[in-house]
């Protein structure tokens, strides 16, 4: 058993050392650049104000703008060979709770080494609109086909359980497109440890996630987030706050 553990730790150290080399370390800066471009484009629409107050981009539209811009930039920089993405279908979003998943690939096999499942959240007034969208017939049909009840679990709980089923190498990232105290910026809570709250009379919802930001003094950058994930031992818990803009 000790030999197996030592081999696993050695493999983990080798992986991190590969990423710290000059060629692979650039992936962190490339990821940061993709995020910078995507968030800048998203903010243009997030801050849009119709003088007649008749129109504003929907939560779904903002999510698509971020993803399309990130994907375009990621392909331009050839980042997908190292860090790829999987956009969830409507059915997968309902069942797994994630909008998309980033995967850091183990070279040369290109198997997922670390995964980051992302769920986008919006200010309460926009989340109400999102709830109305999810009460549509199409949404109810997806739940029916999956054998799930609408009130069974929150979307956040579904994503946390999805990550927990994979293990500590899968992180849940809740991405706030505008925080209630700062609607003009994008923030995130990254964790591979939220599953410990499930079943402890704690409801993992937007209010629960927002509590992590109370009194927060240090927020990591997207590059800092990725470095922290890479430098972590496989079974260690990690929870951090990130400012994406």
PDB file of N, CA and C in Angstrom, residues 171 189-194 212 237-241:
ATOM      1  N   UNK A 171     -13.399  19.851  -9.394  1.00  0.00           N
ATOM      2  CA  UNK A 171     -13.756  21.048  -8.637  1.00  0.00           C
ATOM      3  C   UNK A 171     -15.066  21.637  -9.138  1.00  0.00           C
ATOM      4  N   UNK A 189     -16.442  31.053  -6.860  1.00  0.00           N
ATOM      5  CA  UNK A 189     -16.084  30.213  -5.718  1.00  0.00           C
ATOM      6  C   UNK A 189     -15.692  28.857  -6.264  1.00  0.00           C
ATOM      7  N   UNK A 190     -14.451  28.460  -6.020  1.00  0.00           N
ATOM      8  CA  UNK A 190     -13.933  27.164  -6.465  1.00  0.00           C
ATOM      9  C   UNK A 190     -13.743  26.268  -5.253  1.00  0.00           C
ATOM     10  N   UNK A 191     -14.217  25.026  -5.333  1.00  0.00           N
ATOM     11  CA  UNK A 191     -14.029  24.113  -4.207  1.00  0.00           C
ATOM     12  C   UNK A 191     -14.176  22.661  -4.654  1.00  0.00           C
ATOM     13  N   UNK A 192     -13.414  21.791  -4.002  1.00  0.00           N
ATOM     14  CA  UNK A 192     -13.595  20.351  -4.163  1.00  0.00           C
ATOM     15  C   UNK A 192     -14.035  19.727  -2.841  1.00  0.00           C
ATOM     16  N   UNK A 193     -14.615  20.578  -1.967  1.00  0.00           N
ATOM     17  CA  UNK A 193     -14.918  20.133  -0.615  1.00  0.00           C
ATOM     18  C   UNK A 193     -16.339  20.462  -0.162  1.00  0.00           C
ATOM     19  N   UNK A 194     -17.172  20.995  -1.042  1.00  0.00           N
ATOM     20  CA  UNK A 194     -18.510  21.400  -0.634  1.00  0.00           C
ATOM     21  C   UNK A 194     -19.422  20.210  -0.332  1.00  0.00           C
ATOM     22  N   UNK A 212     -19.734  32.790   1.371  1.00  0.00           N
ATOM     23  CA  UNK A 212     -18.277  32.658   1.350  1.00  0.00           C
ATOM     24  C   UNK A 212     -17.599  33.998   1.076  1.00  0.00           C
ATOM     25  N   UNK A 237      -8.179  18.966   0.291  1.00  0.00           N
ATOM     26  CA  UNK A 237      -9.291  19.867   0.003  1.00  0.00           C
ATOM     27  C   UNK A 237      -8.770  21.241  -0.391  1.00  0.00           C
ATOM     28  N   UNK A 238      -9.533  21.933  -1.213  1.00  0.00           N
ATOM     29  CA  UNK A 238      -9.166  23.281  -1.641  1.00  0.00           C
ATOM     30  C   UNK A 238     -10.435  24.082  -1.892  1.00  0.00           C
ATOM     31  N   UNK A 239     -10.519  25.233  -1.252  1.00  0.00           N
ATOM     32  CA  UNK A 239     -11.624  26.162  -1.470  1.00  0.00           C
ATOM     33  C   UNK A 239     -11.027  27.563  -1.590  1.00  0.00           C
ATOM     34  N   UNK A 240     -11.407  28.284  -2.639  1.00  0.00           N
ATOM     35  CA  UNK A 240     -10.854  29.624  -2.823  1.00  0.00           C
ATOM     36  C   UNK A 240     -11.824  30.518  -3.573  1.00  0.00           C
ATOM     37  N   UNK A 241     -11.674  31.817  -3.329  1.00  0.00           N
ATOM     38  CA  UNK A 241     -12.466  32.827  -4.012  1.00  0.00           C
ATOM     39  C   UNK A 241     -11.629  33.439  -5.125  1.00  0.00           C
TER      40      UNK A 241
END
